[in-house]
Amino acid sequence: MQRLSGVALVALGSALVVVAVNGDSLLYVRDTMTWPLIAAGVVVAALGFAGLVNALPIHHAPRSIVLALAAALVVLVVRPGPLSVDTGFGYDLESGKVLTSFTIPASAMVGPGASAEAIDAAAIELHAGQFAFAVQQFPLEFEGVAVRMIGQFDVVDGQPTLVRFRVICCASDAMRLSVRLAWEGETPEVAAWVEVIGQWDGNADEPSMAVRGWKEIPMPERPYLDLGS
Amino acid sequence: MSADLQTWSTLFTAMVLQAMPFLVLGVALSSIVAVVIPDRWWAWVLRRHPAVAIPAATACGVLVPGCECTTVPVAGRLAERGVPFAAALSFALASPALNPIVMLATAAAFRGQPEMVLARFLASFAAVLVVGAYLYALGVQPPPRWGRHEHDHDPPHRRRALRLAAAAQHDLLHTTGLVALGAAIAAMVRVVLPDGFLPAIADNTALAILVMAGLAIVMALCSESDAFIAASFVLLPPTAVLTFMVVGPLVDLRLMIMYRSNFGTKAAGLIGSLALVAAVLCSLVVGRVVL
């Protein structure tokens, strides 16, 4: 049991360091946790190593250490992916309730009904919270703005939707931040990561983004939105 | 991998990763306290009239980081040395519930919600005072046959650094496993609960509070990491989330076992029930005022 305790701590400490260094931690926690994870991992592994080489006696190794070993194995071996729209997890967050602060450059004002090329060239990247905020707060100006958004494609009650999980602390408090899409033509598969360009469709009651172009993209390095609060 | 298993493993991993740095920090500090501060200092501070000693013990808990593994046996040891039992236990309850690491972790988990940190502090402080005062009023004294903690077994000649590392390793072994267990249960709760369950009880604050108090007892989380799991219950009323964080450090399944092994069955039952009632009531009052 003593040796198992040392192995468990070394494995867990190594797991913390590995996921922090290779960037996998961003699938579960915010980027501000990277250095704390490395520091914690080094301490945990060092204490485990000290137990392994009998530098520190372990009086009574608790049975619960098996769970710590299991945690290390999940992190190191299973390496679960990030939350995804196809797992059915997550409560919808009313996008308009997300406090947000941003400015829209004049260059993004291409006017209503602009061509896809003009929108692509001038688009400002927004998330669903900013989109909803702009619709509510300055609809007249926003109607002609070229917008680029990144997220997972989903279909909710038959309505194409772009979803991005927003986290405050880590994936366990994730909520779905979504925007309806006015979409014509072929659609990607549900849960595909896409970049869409377009403009607000002008409907203030049920705002949608009129999609003028889209492409599938790899999952971003930071799949979750970190909006600060 | 099924969708539920995928979600469970992601949530489990997230909770463990988020908690570990705070856990290590807390374990390191509590080990320093256990090794560096001698028992006689606590006895000197707390061996006074209970009217002074109970608030003083609670205040000591605010300043001194300690996990339950450390503080419950310390309470028994202090009482053996003449400190009023109510004061000794107040310290044991206050340290894991109110220490700076716990407050730091709560602030990190509830970013942008400083009122939650304040509410946790006030409700926990009040609950510890209530439990201490009641124990004193009832004249509770545990039988003189308390168990001893591993930390006590270190021979006096052992080098301090080695003792410190050994204490840290011991606490880490205990608490890491418990955090993993708590994260596993919390992730399962999130996955297994029907989609409509949390929104349904969210509308009934009393029910939500009772459910969260029960979860805190069953999950038996470490106080340095429970805020991260509490923060995952985003749809519940803030007072219910507060109750989860106030109840857990004072009474849960793991603590009940420790209370029983250190103070006997009768005292453990009394402490557990008192702590539960005080924690829920204080959370209700503070939650109503602050949140």
XYZ file of C-alpha atoms in Angstrom:
520
model
C 0.000 0.000 0.000
C 2.893 2.346 0.771
C 4.402 1.794 -2.656
C 0.986 2.259 -4.283
C 0.634 5.594 -2.494
C 3.953 6.759 -3.868
C 3.066 5.564 -7.353
C -0.316 7.297 -7.166
C 1.195 10.617 -6.151
C 3.924 10.426 -8.796
C 1.344 9.528 -11.448
C -1.016 12.301 -10.409
C 1.758 14.888 -10.186
C 3.040 13.851 -13.613
C -0.469 14.051 -15.026
C -0.870 17.624 -13.772
C 2.428 18.681 -15.330
C 1.816 16.885 -18.629
C -1.657 18.307 -19.278
C -0.479 21.797 -18.327
C 2.590 21.677 -20.564
C 0.961 20.096 -23.630
C -2.046 22.417 -23.460
C -4.644 19.728 -22.798
C -5.575 21.505 -19.584
C -7.324 24.109 -21.738
C -9.948 21.454 -22.515
C -10.962 21.480 -18.860
C -9.807 24.649 -17.095
C -8.872 28.224 -17.932
C -5.413 29.192 -19.126
C -4.641 30.993 -15.877
C -4.382 27.564 -14.240
C -1.421 26.438 -16.338
C 1.379 27.520 -13.996
C -0.475 26.594 -10.782
C -1.001 23.120 -12.273
C 2.675 22.760 -13.072
C 3.686 23.894 -9.586
C 1.158 21.601 -7.913
C 2.210 18.694 -10.103
C 5.872 19.114 -9.192
C 5.068 19.179 -5.465
C 2.763 16.153 -5.651
C 5.222 14.132 -7.725
C 8.126 15.053 -5.447
C 6.247 13.902 -2.338
C 5.275 10.705 -4.099
C 8.840 10.083 -5.202
C 10.074 10.669 -1.663
C 7.636 8.006 -0.504
C 8.768 5.600 -3.214
C 12.422 5.805 -2.234
C 11.526 5.564 1.468
C 12.821 9.058 2.196
C 9.498 9.715 3.908
C 7.720 7.053 5.919
C 4.021 6.622 5.176
C 2.361 5.631 8.425
C -1.087 4.673 7.242
C -1.706 4.841 3.523
C -5.426 5.519 3.080
C -7.545 3.408 0.774
C -8.772 6.569 -0.906
C -5.423 6.876 -2.642
C -6.761 4.355 -5.156
C -9.155 7.094 -6.255
C -6.277 9.508 -6.728
C -4.587 6.905 -8.908
C -7.807 6.554 -10.880
C -7.899 10.328 -11.349
C -4.345 10.263 -12.671
C -5.232 7.490 -15.103
C -8.284 9.367 -16.380
C -6.202 12.472 -16.992
C -3.209 10.689 -18.514
C -4.761 7.753 -20.364
C -8.390 8.571 -21.157
C -7.728 12.254 -21.898
C -11.415 13.072 -22.362
C -12.257 15.719 -24.910
C -13.871 19.059 -24.160
C -17.585 19.493 -23.653
C -19.433 19.261 -26.918
C -22.921 20.062 -28.161
C -23.499 16.429 -29.096
C -23.161 15.179 -25.516
C -26.347 16.953 -24.516
C -24.656 18.678 -21.605
C -25.068 22.258 -20.594
C -27.771 24.692 -19.795
C -28.478 27.508 -22.154
C -27.367 30.873 -20.979
C -29.451 33.746 -22.164
C -26.907 35.398 -24.389
C -28.167 38.899 -23.736
C -27.432 38.523 -20.027
C -23.697 38.183 -20.558
C -22.039 41.354 -19.444
C -19.727 42.410 -22.208
C -17.718 45.375 -23.346
C -16.413 45.827 -26.829
C -16.137 48.335 -29.633
C -16.938 47.818 -33.258
C -14.447 49.438 -35.631
C -15.787 51.601 -38.400
C -14.135 49.288 -40.915
C -16.640 46.542 -39.996
C -19.587 48.700 -41.086
C -20.175 47.351 -44.572
C -23.885 48.154 -44.679
C -26.934 45.877 -44.870
C -26.911 43.375 -47.719
C -23.172 43.576 -48.391
C -21.521 40.891 -50.496
C -19.968 37.832 -48.914
C -16.537 39.001 -50.050
C -16.980 42.404 -48.418
C -18.221 40.796 -45.211
C -15.324 38.345 -45.148
C -12.798 41.127 -45.627
C -14.215 43.441 -42.969
C -15.784 41.126 -40.401
C -15.208 41.616 -36.699
C -15.112 38.473 -34.582
C -17.826 38.410 -31.935
C -19.245 35.794 -29.609
C -22.915 35.139 -29.021
C -23.059 37.369 -25.957
C -21.651 40.326 -27.851
C -23.994 39.651 -30.753
C -27.047 39.708 -28.461
C -25.737 42.754 -26.620
C -25.262 44.678 -29.858
C -28.768 43.803 -31.030
C -30.217 45.090 -27.775
C -28.064 48.168 -27.251
C -27.323 49.658 -30.673
C -29.512 47.925 -33.260
C -29.414 50.738 -35.808
C -25.631 50.689 -36.101
C -25.308 46.928 -35.782
C -27.512 46.053 -38.705
C -24.776 46.831 -41.193
C -21.852 45.282 -39.327
C -19.917 42.346 -40.810
C -19.585 39.621 -38.181
C -17.422 36.526 -37.867
C -18.269 33.896 -35.259
C -16.665 30.615 -34.222
C -18.400 27.736 -32.494
C -19.971 24.319 -32.823
C -22.839 23.838 -35.214
C -26.005 22.534 -33.618
C -29.655 22.176 -34.533
C -32.046 23.130 -31.734
C -35.742 22.481 -32.369
C -34.994 22.454 -36.086
C -33.194 25.782 -35.895
C -29.516 25.934 -36.964
C -27.547 27.354 -34.066
C -23.951 28.252 -33.317
C -22.883 27.215 -29.791
C -19.826 27.958 -27.696
C -19.468 26.884 -24.076
C -18.669 29.682 -21.696
C -16.766 28.838 -18.494
C -16.169 30.918 -15.398
C -14.008 28.537 -13.413
C -13.721 25.263 -15.312
C -15.740 22.960 -17.537
C -17.949 21.945 -14.638
C -19.664 25.339 -14.636
C -19.973 25.559 -18.423
C -23.078 27.019 -19.984
C -24.078 27.144 -23.612
C -23.883 30.522 -25.253
C -25.684 30.363 -28.574
C -26.905 32.398 -31.503
C -29.548 31.389 -34.024
C -28.379 31.110 -37.596
C -30.406 31.995 -40.700
C -28.826 29.356 -42.890
C -29.433 28.466 -46.529
C -28.032 25.443 -48.318
C -25.889 22.600 -47.097
C -25.124 22.485 -43.385
C -22.230 20.873 -41.526
C -22.728 17.970 -39.167
C -23.882 18.670 -35.643
C -20.921 19.353 -33.334
C -18.631 20.365 -36.204
C -16.490 23.409 -35.430
C -17.270 26.128 -37.926
C -16.390 29.700 -38.676
C -19.330 31.625 -40.055
C -19.553 35.118 -41.503
C -22.663 37.173 -41.936
C -24.786 39.930 -40.473
C -27.638 40.368 -38.055
C -30.903 39.628 -39.883
C -32.604 42.700 -38.424
C -35.097 40.767 -36.295
C -34.916 42.236 -32.791
C -37.392 39.800 -31.208
C -35.670 36.606 -32.295
C -32.288 37.773 -33.555
C -30.392 35.531 -35.915
C -27.201 35.826 -37.846
C -27.825 35.667 -41.591
C -24.989 33.401 -42.683
C -23.231 34.503 -45.878
C -20.363 32.059 -45.740
C -18.927 29.303 -43.594
C -16.117 26.817 -43.355
C -15.275 23.935 -41.073
C -12.296 24.532 -38.835
C -10.327 22.436 -36.336
C -11.303 22.772 -32.709
C -9.693 25.956 -31.347
C -6.820 25.603 -28.908
C -9.094 27.206 -26.332
C -12.505 25.684 -26.978
C -14.301 27.561 -24.205
C -15.124 31.226 -23.968
C -13.639 32.907 -20.928
C -15.588 36.114 -20.514
C -14.102 37.173 -17.236
C -17.296 37.194 -15.249
C -17.333 6.318 -25.430
C -20.972 7.132 -24.742
C -22.030 10.758 -24.535
C -22.731 10.513 -20.802
C -19.408 8.856 -20.057
C -17.613 11.428 -22.185
C -19.302 14.253 -20.300
C -18.677 12.617 -16.920
C -14.978 12.136 -17.605
C -14.601 15.715 -18.839
C -16.354 17.153 -15.779
C -14.435 14.851 -13.436
C -11.115 15.848 -14.966
C -12.018 19.540 -14.874
C -12.951 19.436 -11.197
C -9.833 17.509 -10.189
C -7.509 19.776 -12.182
C -9.134 22.931 -10.894
C -8.956 21.793 -7.280
C -5.439 20.354 -7.152
C -3.359 23.572 -7.016
C -5.503 24.910 -4.183
C -5.399 21.567 -2.448
C -1.611 21.438 -2.594
C -1.353 24.992 -1.299
C -3.732 24.224 1.550
C -1.981 20.993 2.457
C 1.399 22.722 2.463
C 0.209 25.471 4.771
C -1.685 23.177 7.102
C 1.381 20.939 7.370
C 3.482 23.948 8.283
C 0.949 24.805 10.974
C 0.858 21.237 12.278
C 4.626 20.967 12.521
C 5.789 24.475 13.299
C 3.208 25.741 15.818
C 3.475 23.782 19.074
C 0.403 22.535 20.928
C 1.277 24.610 23.961
C 0.721 27.808 21.945
C -2.836 26.770 21.166
C -3.397 25.805 24.784
C -2.123 29.210 25.941
C -4.411 31.060 23.525
C -7.515 29.020 24.185
C -7.360 28.105 27.859
C -9.562 30.966 28.957
C -13.172 31.557 29.855
C -15.328 30.009 27.119
C -17.018 33.346 26.452
C -13.621 34.531 25.236
C -12.125 31.240 24.178
C -14.841 30.242 21.681
C -14.647 33.456 19.605
C -10.853 33.405 19.989
C -10.709 29.827 18.765
C -12.923 30.690 15.820
C -10.713 33.670 15.008
C -7.635 31.419 15.169
C -9.322 29.175 12.646
C -9.769 32.132 10.322
C -6.044 32.782 10.381
C -4.728 29.251 10.380
C -5.144 26.983 7.370
C -5.891 23.452 8.425
C -7.667 20.510 6.929
C -10.058 18.340 8.875
C -7.461 15.585 9.024
C -5.313 17.916 11.101
C -7.703 19.996 13.127
C -10.127 17.421 14.526
C -7.359 15.419 16.235
C -5.758 18.683 17.346
C -9.037 19.601 19.051
C -8.944 16.352 20.997
C -5.339 16.954 21.935
C -6.066 20.520 23.091
C -9.025 19.432 25.193
C -6.800 16.844 26.832
C -4.501 19.670 27.821
C -7.207 21.644 29.580
C -8.651 23.781 26.801
C -12.484 23.914 27.089
C -13.817 21.314 24.682
C -16.233 23.781 23.078
C -13.321 26.141 22.310
C -11.103 23.360 21.011
C -13.838 22.139 18.716
C -14.595 25.686 17.555
C -11.033 25.882 16.325
C -11.317 22.482 14.656
C -14.467 23.576 12.845
C -13.313 27.085 11.976
C -9.924 26.288 10.518
C -11.066 24.222 7.528
C -14.205 26.308 7.053
C -12.815 29.812 7.274
C -9.114 29.822 6.515
C -7.636 32.131 3.861
C -7.020 29.340 1.359
C -10.686 28.417 1.428
C -11.690 32.030 0.894
C -9.154 32.378 -1.930
C -10.505 29.253 -3.570
C -14.059 30.523 -3.191
C -13.109 33.821 -4.808
C -11.487 31.933 -7.680
C -14.484 29.675 -8.156
C -16.998 32.524 -8.001
C -15.148 35.076 -10.050
C -16.962 38.383 -10.173
C -19.135 37.432 -7.194
C -17.325 38.771 -4.108
C -20.621 38.664 -2.240
C -20.421 34.858 -2.289
C -17.047 34.967 -0.520
C -18.429 37.361 2.072
C -21.542 35.266 2.549
C -19.514 32.088 2.996
C -17.297 33.756 5.559
C -20.154 35.245 7.565
C -22.341 32.150 7.514
C -19.473 29.803 8.422
C -18.243 32.093 11.188
C -21.718 32.365 12.683
C -22.327 28.622 12.423
C -19.070 27.800 14.220
C -19.887 30.274 17.010
C -23.349 28.777 17.405
C -22.006 25.224 17.604
C -19.299 26.238 20.080
C -21.749 28.136 22.297
C -24.241 25.276 22.284
C -21.609 22.703 23.138
C -20.497 24.883 26.032
C -24.055 25.463 27.213
C -24.757 21.736 27.089
C -21.515 20.993 28.902
C -20.455 18.409 26.375
C -17.247 16.596 27.237
C -16.122 13.618 25.198
C -14.934 10.499 27.022
C -11.164 10.428 27.729
C -10.295 7.773 25.188
C -9.700 9.733 22.047
C -7.755 8.348 19.160
C -4.438 9.745 18.174
C -3.449 11.153 14.841
C -0.530 9.984 12.805
C 1.166 13.341 13.106
C 1.640 12.676 16.793
C 3.730 9.623 16.185
C 6.713 11.514 14.914
C 9.567 11.210 17.372
C 10.707 14.593 18.697
C 14.214 14.273 17.297
C 13.050 14.090 13.700
C 14.236 16.987 11.628
C 11.556 19.588 11.205
C 11.735 19.677 7.389
C 11.309 15.923 7.236
C 8.354 16.034 9.592
C 6.831 18.820 7.531
C 7.177 16.858 4.300
C 5.805 13.731 5.951
C 2.791 15.664 7.267
C 2.194 17.180 3.818
C 2.427 13.786 2.166
C 0.012 12.267 4.658
C -2.568 15.041 4.207
C -2.161 14.930 0.443
C -2.775 11.199 0.353
C -5.954 11.598 2.352
C -7.415 14.656 0.688
C -6.538 13.883 -2.928
C -8.478 10.641 -2.803
C -11.430 12.394 -1.219
C -11.365 15.144 -3.829
C -11.356 12.515 -6.559
C -14.334 10.815 -4.903
C -16.197 14.102 -4.543
C -15.498 15.061 -8.141
C -16.667 11.652 -9.339
C -19.935 11.968 -7.428
C -20.492 15.583 -8.459
C -19.849 14.782 -12.114
C -22.207 11.817 -11.877
C -24.885 13.983 -10.298
C -24.559 16.459 -13.137
C -24.781 13.742 -15.786
C -27.398 11.477 -14.220
C -29.824 14.115 -13.053
C -32.608 14.627 -15.565
C -32.241 17.842 -17.531
C -35.218 19.349 -15.780
C -34.256 18.471 -12.212
C -32.014 21.362 -11.298
C -34.219 23.972 -13.002
C -37.201 22.416 -11.191
C -35.732 22.633 -7.708
C -34.188 25.993 -8.553
C -37.647 27.485 -8.218
C -38.074 26.026 -4.739
C -35.379 27.560 -2.560
C -36.191 25.484 0.531
C -35.988 22.235 -1.406
C -32.818 23.348 -3.172
C -31.204 24.156 0.181
C -32.088 20.757 1.607
C -30.827 18.972 -1.502
C -27.535 20.867 -1.417
C -27.078 20.265 2.317
C -27.588 16.559 1.688
C -25.145 16.596 -1.200
C -22.529 18.331 0.957
C -22.832 15.581 3.572
C -22.657 12.750 1.065
C -19.911 14.160 -1.136
C -17.584 14.918 1.802
C -15.434 17.328 -0.154
C -12.298 19.010 1.057
C -13.098 22.609 2.027
C -10.302 23.885 -0.189
C -11.940 22.483 -3.287
C -15.662 22.434 -2.579
C -16.214 25.918 -4.005
C -15.255 24.701 -7.457
C -17.851 21.989 -7.305
C -20.430 24.310 -5.758
C -19.886 26.730 -8.626
C -20.909 24.013 -11.072
C -24.490 24.120 -9.790
C -25.125 27.247 -11.777
C -28.878 27.056 -11.946
C -29.571 26.771 -8.223
C -30.413 29.719 -5.955
C -27.258 31.319 -4.498
C -28.418 30.532 -0.961
C -28.571 26.824 -1.788
C -25.058 26.961 -3.237
C -23.924 28.834 -0.115
C -25.481 26.141 2.087
C -23.465 23.501 0.240
C -20.231 25.356 1.075
C -21.123 26.073 4.703
C -22.445 22.612 5.603
C -19.641 20.587 3.998
C -16.671 21.740 6.109
C -18.659 21.351 9.333
C -20.425 18.039 8.856
C -20.103 15.309 6.268
C -19.702 11.547 6.254
C -15.925 11.685 6.544
C -16.067 14.218 9.369
C -18.625 12.144 11.232
C -16.214 9.226 11.177
C -13.458 11.494 12.470
C -15.691 12.994 15.159
C -16.647 9.516 16.316
C -13.102 8.207 16.383
C -11.872 11.277 18.268
C -14.752 12.176 20.565
C -16.958 9.109 20.849
C -20.331 8.238 19.346
C -22.537 10.398 21.553
C -20.475 13.565 21.173
C -20.083 12.943 17.442
C -23.837 12.666 16.995
C -24.402 15.856 18.913
C -21.681 17.767 17.066
C -22.925 16.553 13.685
C -26.569 17.438 14.262
C -25.731 20.791 15.847
C -23.381 21.671 13.006
C -25.933 20.734 10.367
C -28.739 22.804 11.881
C -26.462 25.773 12.569
C -24.946 25.678 9.079
C -28.307 25.554 7.315
C -29.855 28.295 9.456
C -26.846 30.594 9.192
C -26.715 30.069 5.428
C -30.387 30.935 5.182
C -30.033 34.145 7.168
C -26.781 35.286 5.585
C -27.904 34.271 2.116
C -31.046 36.314 2.487
C -29.128 39.383 3.594
C -25.978 39.235 1.483
C -26.840 37.365 -1.719
